[in-house]
Coordinates of C-alpha atoms and ligand atoms in Angstrom, one line a residue:
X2 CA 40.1 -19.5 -30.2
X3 CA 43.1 -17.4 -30.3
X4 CA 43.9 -14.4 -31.8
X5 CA 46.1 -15.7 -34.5
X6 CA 43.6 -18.4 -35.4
X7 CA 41.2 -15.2 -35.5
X8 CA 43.3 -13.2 -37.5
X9 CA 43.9 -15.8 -40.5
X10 CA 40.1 -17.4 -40.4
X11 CA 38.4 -14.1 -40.1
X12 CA 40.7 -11.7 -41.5
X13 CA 37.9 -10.6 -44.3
X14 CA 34.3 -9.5 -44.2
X15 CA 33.6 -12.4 -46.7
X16 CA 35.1 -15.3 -44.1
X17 CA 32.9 -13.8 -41.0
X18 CA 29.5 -13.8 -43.2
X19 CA 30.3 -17.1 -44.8
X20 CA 30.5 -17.8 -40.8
X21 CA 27.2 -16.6 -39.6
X22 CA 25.5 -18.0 -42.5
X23 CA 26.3 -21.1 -41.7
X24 CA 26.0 -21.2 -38.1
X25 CA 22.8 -18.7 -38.4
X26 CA 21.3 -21.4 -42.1
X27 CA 23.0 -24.7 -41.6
X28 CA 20.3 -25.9 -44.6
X29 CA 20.8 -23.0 -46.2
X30 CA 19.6 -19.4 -46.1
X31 CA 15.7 -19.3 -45.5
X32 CA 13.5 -15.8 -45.4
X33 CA 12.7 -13.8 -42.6
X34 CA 10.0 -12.0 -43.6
X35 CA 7.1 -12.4 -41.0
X36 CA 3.8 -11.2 -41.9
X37 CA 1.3 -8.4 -39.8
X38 CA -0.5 -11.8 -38.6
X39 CA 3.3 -13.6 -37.2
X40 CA 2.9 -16.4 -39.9
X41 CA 7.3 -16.2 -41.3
X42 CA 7.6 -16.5 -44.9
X43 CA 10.6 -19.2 -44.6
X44 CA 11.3 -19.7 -48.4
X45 CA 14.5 -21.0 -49.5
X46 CA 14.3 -19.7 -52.6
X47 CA 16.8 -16.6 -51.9
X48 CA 19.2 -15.0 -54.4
X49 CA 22.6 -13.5 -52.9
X50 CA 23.8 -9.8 -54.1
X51 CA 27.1 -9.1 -53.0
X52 CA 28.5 -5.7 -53.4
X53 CA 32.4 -5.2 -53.2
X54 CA 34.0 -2.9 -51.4
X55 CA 34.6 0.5 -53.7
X56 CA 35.2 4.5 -53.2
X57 CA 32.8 6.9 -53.7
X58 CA 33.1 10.3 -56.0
X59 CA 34.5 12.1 -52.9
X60 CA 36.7 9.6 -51.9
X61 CA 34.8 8.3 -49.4
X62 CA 35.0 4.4 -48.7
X63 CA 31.6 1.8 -50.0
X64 CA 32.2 -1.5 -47.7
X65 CA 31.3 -4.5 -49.2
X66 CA 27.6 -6.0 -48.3
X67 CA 25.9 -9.5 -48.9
X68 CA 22.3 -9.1 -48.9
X69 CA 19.5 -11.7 -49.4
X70 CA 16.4 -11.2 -51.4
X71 CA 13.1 -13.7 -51.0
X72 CA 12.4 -14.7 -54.9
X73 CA 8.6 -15.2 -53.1
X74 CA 8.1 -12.3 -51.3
X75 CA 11.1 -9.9 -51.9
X76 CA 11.6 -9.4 -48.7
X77 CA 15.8 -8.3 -48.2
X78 CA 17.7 -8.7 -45.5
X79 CA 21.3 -9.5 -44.0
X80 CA 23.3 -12.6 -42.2
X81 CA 23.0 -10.1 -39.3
X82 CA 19.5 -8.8 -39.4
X83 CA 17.5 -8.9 -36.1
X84 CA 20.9 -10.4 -34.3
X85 CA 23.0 -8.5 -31.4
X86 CA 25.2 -8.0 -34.2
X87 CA 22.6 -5.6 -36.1
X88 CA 22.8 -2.2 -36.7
X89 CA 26.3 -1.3 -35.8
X90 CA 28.6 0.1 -38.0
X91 CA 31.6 -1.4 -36.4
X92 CA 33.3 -4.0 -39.4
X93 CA 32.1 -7.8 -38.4
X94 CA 35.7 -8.8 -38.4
X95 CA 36.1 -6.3 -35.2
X96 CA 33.0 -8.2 -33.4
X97 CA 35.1 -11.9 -34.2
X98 CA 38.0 -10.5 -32.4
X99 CA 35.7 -8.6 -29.8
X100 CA 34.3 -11.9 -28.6
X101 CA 38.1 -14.1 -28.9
X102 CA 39.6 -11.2 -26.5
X103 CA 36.4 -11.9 -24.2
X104 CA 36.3 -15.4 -24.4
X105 CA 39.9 -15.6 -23.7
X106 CA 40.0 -13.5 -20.7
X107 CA 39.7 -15.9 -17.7
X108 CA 38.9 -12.4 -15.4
X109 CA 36.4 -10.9 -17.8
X110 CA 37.6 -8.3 -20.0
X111 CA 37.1 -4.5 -18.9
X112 CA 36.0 -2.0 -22.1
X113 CA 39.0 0.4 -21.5
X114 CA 40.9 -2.6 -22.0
X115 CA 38.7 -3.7 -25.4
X116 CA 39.1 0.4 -26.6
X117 CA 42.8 -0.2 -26.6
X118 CA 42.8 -3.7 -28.8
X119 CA 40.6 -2.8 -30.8
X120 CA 41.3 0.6 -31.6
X121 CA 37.6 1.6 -31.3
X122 CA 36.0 4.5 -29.1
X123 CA 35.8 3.8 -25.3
X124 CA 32.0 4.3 -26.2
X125 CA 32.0 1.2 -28.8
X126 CA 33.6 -1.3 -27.0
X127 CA 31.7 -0.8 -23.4
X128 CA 28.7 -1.2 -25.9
X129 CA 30.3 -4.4 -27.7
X130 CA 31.1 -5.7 -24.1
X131 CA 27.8 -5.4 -23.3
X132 CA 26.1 -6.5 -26.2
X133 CA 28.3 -9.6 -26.1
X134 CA 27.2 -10.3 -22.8
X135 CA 23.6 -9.5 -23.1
X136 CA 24.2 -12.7 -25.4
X137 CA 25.9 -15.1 -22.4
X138 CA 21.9 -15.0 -20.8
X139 CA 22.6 -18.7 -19.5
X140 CA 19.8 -21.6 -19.6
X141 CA 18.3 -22.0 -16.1
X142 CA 17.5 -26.3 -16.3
X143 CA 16.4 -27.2 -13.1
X144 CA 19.5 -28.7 -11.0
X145 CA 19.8 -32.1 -9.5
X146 CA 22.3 -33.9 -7.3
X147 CA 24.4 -32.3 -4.6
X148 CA 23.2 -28.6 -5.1
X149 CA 24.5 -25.9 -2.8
X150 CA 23.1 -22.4 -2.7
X151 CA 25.1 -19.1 -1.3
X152 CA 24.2 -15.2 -1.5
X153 CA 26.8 -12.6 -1.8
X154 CA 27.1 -9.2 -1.8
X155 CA 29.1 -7.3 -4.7
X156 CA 30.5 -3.6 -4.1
X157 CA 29.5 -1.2 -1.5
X158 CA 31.4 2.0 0.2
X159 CA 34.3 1.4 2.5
X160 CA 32.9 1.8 6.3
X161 CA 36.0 4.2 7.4
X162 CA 34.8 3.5 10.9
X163 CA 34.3 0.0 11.2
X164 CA 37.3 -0.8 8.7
X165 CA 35.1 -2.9 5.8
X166 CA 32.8 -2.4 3.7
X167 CA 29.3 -2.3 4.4
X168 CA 26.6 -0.9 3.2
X169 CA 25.4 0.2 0.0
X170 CA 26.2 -3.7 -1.4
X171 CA 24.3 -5.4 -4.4
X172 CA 22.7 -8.8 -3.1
X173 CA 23.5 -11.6 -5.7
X174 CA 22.2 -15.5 -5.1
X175 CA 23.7 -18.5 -6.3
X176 CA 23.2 -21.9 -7.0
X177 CA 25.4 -24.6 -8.3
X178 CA 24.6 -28.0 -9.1
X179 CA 28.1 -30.3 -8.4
X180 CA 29.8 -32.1 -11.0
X181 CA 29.5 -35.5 -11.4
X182 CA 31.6 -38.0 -13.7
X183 CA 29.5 -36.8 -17.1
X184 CA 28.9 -33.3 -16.5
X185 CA 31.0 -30.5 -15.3
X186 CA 29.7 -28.6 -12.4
X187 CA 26.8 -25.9 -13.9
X188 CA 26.0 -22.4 -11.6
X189 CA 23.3 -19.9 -11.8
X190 CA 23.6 -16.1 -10.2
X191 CA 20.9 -13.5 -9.8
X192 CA 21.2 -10.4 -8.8
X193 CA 18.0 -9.7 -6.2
X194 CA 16.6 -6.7 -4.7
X195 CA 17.2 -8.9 -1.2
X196 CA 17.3 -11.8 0.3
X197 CA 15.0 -13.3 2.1
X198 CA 13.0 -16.7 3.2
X199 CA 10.3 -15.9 0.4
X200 CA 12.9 -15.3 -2.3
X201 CA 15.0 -18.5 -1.6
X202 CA 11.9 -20.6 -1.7
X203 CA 11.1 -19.4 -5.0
X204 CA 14.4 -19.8 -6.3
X205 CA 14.7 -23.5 -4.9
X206 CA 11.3 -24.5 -6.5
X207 CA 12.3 -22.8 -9.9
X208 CA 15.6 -24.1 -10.2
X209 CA 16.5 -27.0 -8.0
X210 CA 14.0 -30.6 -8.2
X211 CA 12.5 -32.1 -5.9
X212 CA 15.0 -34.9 -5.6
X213 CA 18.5 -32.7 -5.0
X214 CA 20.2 -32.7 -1.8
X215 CA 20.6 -28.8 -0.7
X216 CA 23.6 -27.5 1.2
X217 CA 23.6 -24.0 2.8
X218 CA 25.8 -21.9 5.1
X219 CA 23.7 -21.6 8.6
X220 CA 21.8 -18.3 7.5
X221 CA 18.2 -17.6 9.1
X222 CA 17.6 -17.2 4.9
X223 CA 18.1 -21.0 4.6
X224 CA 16.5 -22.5 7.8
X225 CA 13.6 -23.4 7.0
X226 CA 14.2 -25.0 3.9
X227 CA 14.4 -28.2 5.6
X228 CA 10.5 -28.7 6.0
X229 CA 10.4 -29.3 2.1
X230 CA 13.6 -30.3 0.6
X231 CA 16.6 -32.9 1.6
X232 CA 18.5 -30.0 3.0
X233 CA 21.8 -29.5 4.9
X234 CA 23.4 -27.2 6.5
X235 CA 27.0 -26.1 6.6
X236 CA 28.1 -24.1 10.0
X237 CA 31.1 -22.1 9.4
X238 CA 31.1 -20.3 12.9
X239 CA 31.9 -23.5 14.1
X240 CA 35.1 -24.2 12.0
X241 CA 33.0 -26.7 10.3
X242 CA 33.6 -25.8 6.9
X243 CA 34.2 -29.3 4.8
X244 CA 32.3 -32.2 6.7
X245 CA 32.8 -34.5 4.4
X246 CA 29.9 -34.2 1.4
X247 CA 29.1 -31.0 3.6
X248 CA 30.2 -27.5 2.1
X249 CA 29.4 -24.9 -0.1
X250 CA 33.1 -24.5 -1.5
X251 CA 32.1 -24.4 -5.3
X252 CA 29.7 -21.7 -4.6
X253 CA 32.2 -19.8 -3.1
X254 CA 34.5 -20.1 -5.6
X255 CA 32.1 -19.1 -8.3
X256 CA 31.7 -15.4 -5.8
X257 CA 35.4 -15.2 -5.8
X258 CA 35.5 -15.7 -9.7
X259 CA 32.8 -13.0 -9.5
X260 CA 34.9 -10.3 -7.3
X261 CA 37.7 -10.9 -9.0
X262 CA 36.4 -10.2 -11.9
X263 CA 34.9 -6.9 -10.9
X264 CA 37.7 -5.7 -8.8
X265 CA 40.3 -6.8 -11.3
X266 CA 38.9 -5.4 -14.2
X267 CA 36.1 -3.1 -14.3
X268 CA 36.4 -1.6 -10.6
X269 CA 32.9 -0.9 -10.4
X270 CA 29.4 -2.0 -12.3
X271 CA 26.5 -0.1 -12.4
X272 CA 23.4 -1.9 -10.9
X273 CA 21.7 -2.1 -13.9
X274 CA 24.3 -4.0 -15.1
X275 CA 25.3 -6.1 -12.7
X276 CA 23.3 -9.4 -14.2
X277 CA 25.1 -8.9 -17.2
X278 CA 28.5 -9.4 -15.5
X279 CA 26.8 -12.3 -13.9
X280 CA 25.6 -13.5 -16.7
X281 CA 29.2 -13.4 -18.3
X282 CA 30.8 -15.4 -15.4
X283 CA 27.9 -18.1 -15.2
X284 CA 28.2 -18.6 -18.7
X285 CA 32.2 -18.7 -19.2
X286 CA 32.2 -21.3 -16.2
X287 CA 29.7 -23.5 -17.2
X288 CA 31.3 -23.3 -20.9
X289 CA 35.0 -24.4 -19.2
X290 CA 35.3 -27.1 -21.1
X291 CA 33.7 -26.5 -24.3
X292 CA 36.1 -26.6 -27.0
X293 CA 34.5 -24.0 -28.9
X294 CA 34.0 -21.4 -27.1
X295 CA 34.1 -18.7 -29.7
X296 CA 31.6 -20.4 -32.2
X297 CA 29.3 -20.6 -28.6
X298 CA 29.3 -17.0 -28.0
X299 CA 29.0 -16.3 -32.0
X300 CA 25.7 -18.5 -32.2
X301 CA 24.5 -16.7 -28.9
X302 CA 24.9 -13.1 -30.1
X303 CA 23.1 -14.6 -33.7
X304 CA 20.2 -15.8 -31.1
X305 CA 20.3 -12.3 -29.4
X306 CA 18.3 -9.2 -30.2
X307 CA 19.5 -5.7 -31.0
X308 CA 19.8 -3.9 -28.0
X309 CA 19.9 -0.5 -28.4
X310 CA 22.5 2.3 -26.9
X311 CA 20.2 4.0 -25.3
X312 CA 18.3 1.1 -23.7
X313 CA 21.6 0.0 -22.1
X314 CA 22.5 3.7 -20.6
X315 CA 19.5 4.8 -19.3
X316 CA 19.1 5.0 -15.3
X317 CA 22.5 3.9 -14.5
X318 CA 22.7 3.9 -11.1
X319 CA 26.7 2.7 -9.7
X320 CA 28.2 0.0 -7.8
X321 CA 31.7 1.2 -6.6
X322 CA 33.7 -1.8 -5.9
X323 CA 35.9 1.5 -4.6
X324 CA 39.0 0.1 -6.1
X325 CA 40.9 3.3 -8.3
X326 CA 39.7 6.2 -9.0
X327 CA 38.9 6.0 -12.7
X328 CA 35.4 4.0 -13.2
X329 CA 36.2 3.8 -17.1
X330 CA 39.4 1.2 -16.6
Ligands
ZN26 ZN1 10.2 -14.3 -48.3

């Protein structure tokens, strides 16, 4: 959706909740009041108070709320309780256009950049960038087809010496399931600890059936997947990149998406955070043809739970892509 589109639909508190209620209730609103023993309450019997926005005696501003109260149990809550949007105090029409400057930005979108837009603290929008793609957690469905798997390695310190860079890298592996005349090709990407023979069995057997035909660059990693899957294997030292059905192009596009995106726009990730970024990639690619993008990522934050600040910055532990010397841009 763009921004102008944003602007006019969601220009008012009001037009945002009337949005999340009826993405969050299509049948209308229904309690959330779970009991001590997990059974939900789930009435439909739930009356609306909406305060209007107002001033306090000291000039202070009241913003407007809509709150919902069970007629059974009188349980009260809002269209925002236990979502990712909960709990901030940022106005819900700066979330809306948080997630159409996201889901517009075909490199990802950096927080400095968000700050500026939105004219919020650097410190809310790197949390409303990660809380919006703490949302983008993709499905994993188990891939069929042509299937080709690739690792990579994001960031790392420049070798002086040896002229690239080399060590200190995060190992992330893919797999993409190639389109076919229905469906778009879908990817998956996890960050790992490292890759080895172990971890790309259990990948394969988690994510790829039975059935699938495997490609693979030549890596010892992939070798021996052969003794229990249709798998084939790509050898680049040899020049033989594209033998006919043979290559693990997509794959490598998807990691190219995935540097870009990090050199282009945040310059480094922290570790911890790497899957997130990932995450945000796997999902805006396999989304490339969705026409609504925006109500996508909406419904996902609704599905998402609160994540809280200090959850997100604790331990961070940095992945310089070493590109610029600022690691906020
Ligand atoms: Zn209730």
């Amino acid at each position: 959706m763009d921004l102008m589109s944003v602007a006019s639909e969601f220009g008012t508190k009001e037009a945002c909740f009337d949005f999340l209620e009826k993405k969050r209730w299509p049948e209308g609103v229904r309690c959330l009041f779970v009991d001590a023993n997990g059974a939900p309450c789930g009435s439909d019997k739930i009356s609306t108070i909406v305060t209007k926005e107002g001033k306090r005696k000291n000039g202070r501003a009241i913003p407007s709320r809509r709150l919902y109260q069970c007629q059974t149990c009188g349980h009260q809550f809002t269209p925002t309780t236990g979502t990712l949007f909960n709990d901030t105090h940022l106005p819900i029409q700066k979330w809306f256009f948080a997630v159409a400057l996201m889901t517009n930005a075909k490199k990802g979108m950096s927080a400095m950049q968000m700050k500026r837009d939105l004219k919020v603290s650097y410190q809310t929008a790197w949390y409303l960038c990660h809380r919006i793609r703490e949302a983008l957690q993709g499905g994993s469905s188990l891939f069929t087809g042509t299937v080709e798997m690739d690792e990579a390695y994001i960031g790392g310190k420049y070798d002086e010496r040896r002229a690239r860079a080399k060590y200190d890298k995060a190992p992330v592996v893919g797999v993409l399931q190639r389109g076919t005349k229905e469906k778009a090709s879908q990817v998956q990407a996890m960050h790992v600890e490292h890759v080895d023979k172990s971890l790309v069995q259990s990948i394969i057997n988690e994510r790829v059936s039975f059935d699938a035909n495997i490609y693979t660059d030549e890596g010892g990693v992939y070798r021996h997947l052969a003794k229990t899957r249709n798998h084939q294997i790509v050898v680049h030292s040899k020049d033989e990149f594209v033998r006919g059905e043979g290559h693990t192009n997509s794959i490598e596009g998807f990691w190219s998406l995935v540097k870009r995106q990090i050199i282009g726009q945040h310059h480094w990730v922290s570790v911890k955070h790497l899957q997130a970024y990932l995450n945000e990639r796997v999902h805006a690619f396999n989304n490339r043809k969705a026409e609504d993008m925006f109500g996508l990522v909406i419904t996902a934050l609704l599905c998402g739970i609160a994540l809280p600040y200090a959850v997100l910055t604790a331990d961070l532990e940095v992945v310089s892509d070493n590109v610029g010397d600022d690691p906020r841009t």
